[in-house]
Coordinates of C-alpha atoms (C1' of nucleotides) in Angstrom, one line a residue:
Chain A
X7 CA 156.0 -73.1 -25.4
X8 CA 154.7 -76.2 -27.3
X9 CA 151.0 -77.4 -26.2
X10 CA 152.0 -80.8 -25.1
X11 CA 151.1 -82.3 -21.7
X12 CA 152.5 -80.5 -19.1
X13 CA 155.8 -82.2 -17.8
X14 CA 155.6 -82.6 -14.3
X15 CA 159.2 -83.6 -13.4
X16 CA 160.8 -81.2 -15.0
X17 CA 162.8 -80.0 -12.1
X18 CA 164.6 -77.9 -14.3
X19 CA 161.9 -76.0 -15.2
X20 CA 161.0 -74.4 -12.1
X21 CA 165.0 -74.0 -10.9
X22 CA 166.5 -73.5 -13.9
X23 CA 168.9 -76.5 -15.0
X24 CA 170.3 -78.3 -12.1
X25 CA 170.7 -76.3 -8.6
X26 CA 172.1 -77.9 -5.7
X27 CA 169.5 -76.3 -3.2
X28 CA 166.7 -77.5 -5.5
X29 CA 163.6 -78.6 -3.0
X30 CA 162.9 -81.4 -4.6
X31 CA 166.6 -82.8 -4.6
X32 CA 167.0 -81.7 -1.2
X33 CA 164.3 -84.2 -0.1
X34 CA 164.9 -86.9 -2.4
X35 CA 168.6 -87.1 -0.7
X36 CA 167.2 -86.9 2.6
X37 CA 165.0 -90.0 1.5
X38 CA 167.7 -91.3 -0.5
X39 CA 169.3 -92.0 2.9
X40 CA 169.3 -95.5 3.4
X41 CA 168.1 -95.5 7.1
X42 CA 165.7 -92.5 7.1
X43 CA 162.4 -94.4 5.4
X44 CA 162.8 -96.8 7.6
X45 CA 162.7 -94.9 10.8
X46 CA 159.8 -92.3 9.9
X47 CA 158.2 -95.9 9.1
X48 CA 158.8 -96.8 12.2
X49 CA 157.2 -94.0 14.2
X50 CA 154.6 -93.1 12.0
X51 CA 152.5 -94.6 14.2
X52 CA 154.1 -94.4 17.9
X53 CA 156.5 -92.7 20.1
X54 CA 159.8 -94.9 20.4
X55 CA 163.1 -95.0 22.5
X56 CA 166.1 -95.2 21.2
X57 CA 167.2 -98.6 22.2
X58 CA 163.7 -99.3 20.7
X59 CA 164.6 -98.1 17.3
X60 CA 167.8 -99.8 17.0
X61 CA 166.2 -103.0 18.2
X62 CA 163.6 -102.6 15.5
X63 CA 165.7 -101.7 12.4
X64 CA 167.8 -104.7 12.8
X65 CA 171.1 -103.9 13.0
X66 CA 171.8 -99.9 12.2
X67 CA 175.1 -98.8 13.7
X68 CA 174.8 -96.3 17.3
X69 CA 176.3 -93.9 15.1
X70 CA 174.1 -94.1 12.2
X71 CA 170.8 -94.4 13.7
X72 CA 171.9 -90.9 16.1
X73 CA 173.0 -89.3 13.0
X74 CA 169.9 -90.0 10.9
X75 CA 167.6 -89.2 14.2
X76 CA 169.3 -86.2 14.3
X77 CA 169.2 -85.0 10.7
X78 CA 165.2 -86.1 10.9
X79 CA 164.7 -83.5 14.0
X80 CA 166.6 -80.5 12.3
X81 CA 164.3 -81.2 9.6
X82 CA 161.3 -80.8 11.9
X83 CA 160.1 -84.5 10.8
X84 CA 160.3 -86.1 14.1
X85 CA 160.4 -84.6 17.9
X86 CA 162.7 -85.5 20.1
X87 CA 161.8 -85.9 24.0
X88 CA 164.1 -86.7 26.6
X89 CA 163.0 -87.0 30.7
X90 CA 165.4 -86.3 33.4
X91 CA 164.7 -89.8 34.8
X92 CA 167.4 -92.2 35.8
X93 CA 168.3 -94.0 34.3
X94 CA 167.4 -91.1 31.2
X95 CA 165.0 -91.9 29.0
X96 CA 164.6 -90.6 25.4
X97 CA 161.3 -91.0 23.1
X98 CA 161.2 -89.8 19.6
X99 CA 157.8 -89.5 17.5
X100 CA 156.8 -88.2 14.2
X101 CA 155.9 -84.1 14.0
X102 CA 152.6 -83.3 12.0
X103 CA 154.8 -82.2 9.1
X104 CA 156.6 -85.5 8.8
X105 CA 153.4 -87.2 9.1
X106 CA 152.8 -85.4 6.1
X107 CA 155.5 -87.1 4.1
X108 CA 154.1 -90.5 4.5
X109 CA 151.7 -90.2 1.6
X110 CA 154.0 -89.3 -1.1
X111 CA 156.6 -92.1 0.4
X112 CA 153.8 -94.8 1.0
X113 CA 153.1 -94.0 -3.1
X114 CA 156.6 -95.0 -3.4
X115 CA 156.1 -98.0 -2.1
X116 CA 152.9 -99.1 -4.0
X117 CA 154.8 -98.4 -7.2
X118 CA 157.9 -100.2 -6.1
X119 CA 155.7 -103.4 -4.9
X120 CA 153.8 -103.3 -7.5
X121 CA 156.5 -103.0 -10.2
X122 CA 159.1 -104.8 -9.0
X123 CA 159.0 -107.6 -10.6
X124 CA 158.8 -106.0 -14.0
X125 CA 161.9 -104.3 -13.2
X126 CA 163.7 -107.7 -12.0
X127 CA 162.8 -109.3 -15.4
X128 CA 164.0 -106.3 -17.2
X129 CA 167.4 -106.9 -15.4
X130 CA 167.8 -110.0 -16.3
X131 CA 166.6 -109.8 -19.8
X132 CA 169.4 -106.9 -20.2
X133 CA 172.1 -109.4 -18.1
X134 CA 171.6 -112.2 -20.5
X135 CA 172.2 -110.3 -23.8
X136 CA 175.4 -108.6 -22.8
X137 CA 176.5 -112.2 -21.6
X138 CA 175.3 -113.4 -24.7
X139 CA 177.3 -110.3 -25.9
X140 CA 180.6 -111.8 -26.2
X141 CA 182.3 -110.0 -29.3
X142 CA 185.0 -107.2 -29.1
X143 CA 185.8 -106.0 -25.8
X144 CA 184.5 -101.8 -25.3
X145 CA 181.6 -103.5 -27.6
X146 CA 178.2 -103.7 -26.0
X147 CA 175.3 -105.4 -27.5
X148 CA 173.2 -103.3 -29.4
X149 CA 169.7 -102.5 -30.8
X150 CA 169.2 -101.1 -34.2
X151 CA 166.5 -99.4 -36.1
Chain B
X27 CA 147.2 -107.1 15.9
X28 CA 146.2 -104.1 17.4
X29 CA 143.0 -101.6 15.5
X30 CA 145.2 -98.8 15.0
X31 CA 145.1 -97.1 11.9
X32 CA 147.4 -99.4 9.3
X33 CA 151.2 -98.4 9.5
X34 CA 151.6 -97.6 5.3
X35 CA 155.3 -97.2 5.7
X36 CA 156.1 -100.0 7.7
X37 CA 158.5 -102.0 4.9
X38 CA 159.7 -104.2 8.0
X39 CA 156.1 -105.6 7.9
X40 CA 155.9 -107.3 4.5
X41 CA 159.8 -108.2 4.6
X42 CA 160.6 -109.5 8.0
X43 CA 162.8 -106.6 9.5
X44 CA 165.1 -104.3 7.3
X45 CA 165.5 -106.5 3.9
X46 CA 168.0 -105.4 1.4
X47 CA 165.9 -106.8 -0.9
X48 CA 162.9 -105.3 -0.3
X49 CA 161.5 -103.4 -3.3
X50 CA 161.1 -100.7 -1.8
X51 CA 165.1 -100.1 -0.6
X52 CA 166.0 -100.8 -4.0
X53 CA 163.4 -98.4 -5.8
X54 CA 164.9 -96.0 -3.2
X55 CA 168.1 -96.2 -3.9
X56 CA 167.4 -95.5 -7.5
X57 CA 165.1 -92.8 -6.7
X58 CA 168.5 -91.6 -4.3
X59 CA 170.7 -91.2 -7.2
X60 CA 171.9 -87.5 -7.7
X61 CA 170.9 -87.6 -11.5
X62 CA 168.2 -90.5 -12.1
X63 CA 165.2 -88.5 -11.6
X64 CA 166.6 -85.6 -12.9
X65 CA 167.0 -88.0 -16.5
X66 CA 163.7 -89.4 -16.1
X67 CA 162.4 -85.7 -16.3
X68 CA 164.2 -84.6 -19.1
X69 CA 162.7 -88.0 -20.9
X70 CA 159.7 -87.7 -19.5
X71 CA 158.3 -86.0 -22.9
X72 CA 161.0 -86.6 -25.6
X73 CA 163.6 -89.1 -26.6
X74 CA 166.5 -87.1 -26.6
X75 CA 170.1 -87.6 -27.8
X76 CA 173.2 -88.2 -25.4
X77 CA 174.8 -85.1 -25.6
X78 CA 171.6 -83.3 -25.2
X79 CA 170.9 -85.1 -22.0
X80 CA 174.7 -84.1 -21.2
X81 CA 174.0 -80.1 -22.0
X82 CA 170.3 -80.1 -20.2
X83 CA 171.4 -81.8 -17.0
X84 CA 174.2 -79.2 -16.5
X85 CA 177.0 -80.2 -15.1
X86 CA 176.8 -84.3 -15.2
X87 CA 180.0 -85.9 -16.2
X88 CA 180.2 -88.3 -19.3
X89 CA 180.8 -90.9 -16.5
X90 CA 178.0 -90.9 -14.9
X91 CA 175.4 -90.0 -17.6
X92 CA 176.7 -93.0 -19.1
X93 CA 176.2 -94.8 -16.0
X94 CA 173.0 -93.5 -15.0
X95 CA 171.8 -94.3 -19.2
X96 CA 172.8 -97.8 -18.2
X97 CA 171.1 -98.3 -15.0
X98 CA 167.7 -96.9 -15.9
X99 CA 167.9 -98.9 -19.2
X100 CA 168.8 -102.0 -17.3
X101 CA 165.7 -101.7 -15.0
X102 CA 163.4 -101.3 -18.1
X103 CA 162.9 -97.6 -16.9
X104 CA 164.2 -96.1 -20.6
X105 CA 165.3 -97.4 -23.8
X106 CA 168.2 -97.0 -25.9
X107 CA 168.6 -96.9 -29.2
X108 CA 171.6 -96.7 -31.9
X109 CA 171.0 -95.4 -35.2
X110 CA 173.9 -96.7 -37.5
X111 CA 174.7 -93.6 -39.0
X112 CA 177.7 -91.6 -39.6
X113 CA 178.7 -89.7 -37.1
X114 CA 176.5 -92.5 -34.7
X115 CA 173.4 -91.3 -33.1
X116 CA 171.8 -92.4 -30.0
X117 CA 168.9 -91.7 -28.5
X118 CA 167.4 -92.8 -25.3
X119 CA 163.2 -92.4 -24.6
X120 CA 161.1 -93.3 -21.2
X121 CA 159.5 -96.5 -21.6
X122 CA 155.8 -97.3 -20.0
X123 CA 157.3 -98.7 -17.1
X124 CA 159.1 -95.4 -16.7
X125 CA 156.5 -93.4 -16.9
X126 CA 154.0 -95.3 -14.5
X127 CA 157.0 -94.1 -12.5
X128 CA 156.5 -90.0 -12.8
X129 CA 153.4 -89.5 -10.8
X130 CA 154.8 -91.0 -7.5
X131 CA 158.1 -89.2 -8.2
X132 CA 155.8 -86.2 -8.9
X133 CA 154.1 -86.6 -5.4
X134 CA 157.5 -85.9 -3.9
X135 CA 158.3 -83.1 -6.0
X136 CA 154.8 -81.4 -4.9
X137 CA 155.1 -82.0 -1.5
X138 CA 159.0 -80.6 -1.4
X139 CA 158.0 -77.6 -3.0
X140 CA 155.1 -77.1 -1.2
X141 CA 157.2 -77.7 2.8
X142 CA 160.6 -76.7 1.8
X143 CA 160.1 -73.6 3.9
X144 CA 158.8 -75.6 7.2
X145 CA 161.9 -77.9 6.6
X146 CA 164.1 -75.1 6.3
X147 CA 162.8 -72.9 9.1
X148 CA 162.9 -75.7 11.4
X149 CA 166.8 -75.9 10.4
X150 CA 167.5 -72.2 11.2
X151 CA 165.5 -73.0 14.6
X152 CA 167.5 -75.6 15.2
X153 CA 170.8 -74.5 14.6
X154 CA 170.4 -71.5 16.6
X155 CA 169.4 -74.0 19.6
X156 CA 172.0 -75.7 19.1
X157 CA 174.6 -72.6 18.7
X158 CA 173.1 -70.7 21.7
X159 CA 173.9 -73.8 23.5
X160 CA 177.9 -72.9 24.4
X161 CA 177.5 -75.5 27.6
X162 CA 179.7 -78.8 28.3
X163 CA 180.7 -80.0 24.7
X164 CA 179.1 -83.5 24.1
X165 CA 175.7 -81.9 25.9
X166 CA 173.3 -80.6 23.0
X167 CA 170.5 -78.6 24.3
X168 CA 167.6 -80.7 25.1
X169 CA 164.0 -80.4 26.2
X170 CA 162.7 -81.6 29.7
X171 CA 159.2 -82.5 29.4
Chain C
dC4 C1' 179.5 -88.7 -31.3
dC5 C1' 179.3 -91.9 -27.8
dG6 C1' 181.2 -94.1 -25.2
dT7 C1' 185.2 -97.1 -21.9
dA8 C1' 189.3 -97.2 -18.7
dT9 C1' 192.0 -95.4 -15.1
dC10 C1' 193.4 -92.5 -11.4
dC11 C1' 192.3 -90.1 -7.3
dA12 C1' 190.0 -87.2 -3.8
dA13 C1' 186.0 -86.9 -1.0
dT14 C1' 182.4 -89.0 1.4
dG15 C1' 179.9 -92.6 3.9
dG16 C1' 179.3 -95.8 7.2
dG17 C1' 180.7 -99.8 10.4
dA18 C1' 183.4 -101.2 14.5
dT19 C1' 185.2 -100.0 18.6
dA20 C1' 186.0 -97.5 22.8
dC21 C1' 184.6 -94.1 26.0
dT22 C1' 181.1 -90.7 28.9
dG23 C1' 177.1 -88.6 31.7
Chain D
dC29 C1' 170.4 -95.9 28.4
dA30 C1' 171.8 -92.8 25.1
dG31 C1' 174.8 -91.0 23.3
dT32 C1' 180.0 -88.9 21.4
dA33 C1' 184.8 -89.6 19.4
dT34 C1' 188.1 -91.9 16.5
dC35 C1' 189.8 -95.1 13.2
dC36 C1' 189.5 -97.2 8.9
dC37 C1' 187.9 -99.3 4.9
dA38 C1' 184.6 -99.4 0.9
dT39 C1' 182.1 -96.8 -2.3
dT40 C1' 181.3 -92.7 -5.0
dG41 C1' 182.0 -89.6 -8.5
dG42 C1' 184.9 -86.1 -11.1
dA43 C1' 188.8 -85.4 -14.3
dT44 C1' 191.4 -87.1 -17.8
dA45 C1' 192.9 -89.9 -21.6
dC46 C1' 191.8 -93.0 -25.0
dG47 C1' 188.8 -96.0 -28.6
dG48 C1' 185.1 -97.5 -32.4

DNA sequence: CCGTATCCAATGGGATACTG
DNA sequence: CAGTATCCCATTGGATACGG
């Protein structure tokens, strides 16, 4: 209605309020995930074994690292190959569509590189005044206008 | 080492293997919350009061709207502020560091809504794989290459 | 109006043991 | 090698009640 800049998070807008199956949210849990970044990271750029991947990540759990392979392959982000050799063998590499996520993520990470350290001194800025804050109890320390 | 194209996503690069510290993660797990980027939309404009945010996110508990308000403030991503007026009044805005933050977040949102569908459809084809495969239990249905 | 404190159910994720 | 199955603890988040 107004004539301001367009506001382009505004999930809300487009879904009206808060739905569960909301694209966007849907992908931002998926990325959310603590393990999945890393792994599409990982194969962006080559095929990978399992054994491979766990090696690499440093320390994700069996379970974890099949569950989040799995969940990445229902989503049609990465393929998974297995070959009747013995002993088997399994490969996993990034579909065109996930390759297709890297940009936004990759943007993710600029910002967070680039802003992290503005963040870290706004955490500590906000640490030492409720520290400093040591009046009534249920009372934190405020800004007025 | 190699001339390949540069892996973008490769956080184990710049941070030695999986870091919990690496920016990155942490911007992640922000990003990851169920309600952070849905605040930083509805702020994304206007400074709006606490029980508006409450009414436009639909649904979000005074728990955690309180404890999202908190988080974001802390990392310098909004701002609060008390007017000491009777009945109290507070109102939280996105600060610059917040809003350098919107266009990556809007780079997810974009590409979501523009490959929901391929994400979903490759569910449905996976599930019916997976369904139509009535074999041994503990063997999914796999592809021989 | 804008919170904080507490209780409690659901979920997530690691460790471990076992299979084709 | 590449999983699956089970146990179990830590974290999460909603509901509720209370406070400045």
């Amino acid at each position: 209605m107004s004539d301001q800049a367009e506001n382009v998070l505004n999930i809300s807008n487009s879904w009206n309020a808060y739905h569960a199956q909301c694209p966007t949210r849907l992908m931002l849990n998926k990325i959310a995930d603590k393990w999945t970044v890393l792994l599409l990271g990982l194969l962006e750029q080559e095929t990978k074994r399992f054994s491979t991947l766990q090696r690499e990540t440093g320390g994700i759990s069996q379970k974890m690292l099949t569950q989040t392979l799995r969940s990445l392959e229902r989503d049609g982000l990465i393929q998974r190959t297995v070959y009747a050799s013995v002993p088997p063998r399994v490969e996993y590499s990034i579909t065109p569509l996930g390759a297709t996520l890297v940009a936004p993520l990759a943007a993710i990470r600029v910002w967070s590189e680039k802003h992290i350290e503005e963040v870290l001194a706004a955490q500590s800025a906000y640490d030492q005044v409720q520290n400093t804050a040591q009046q009534h109890p249920n009372v934190r320390k405020i800004v007025f206008k």
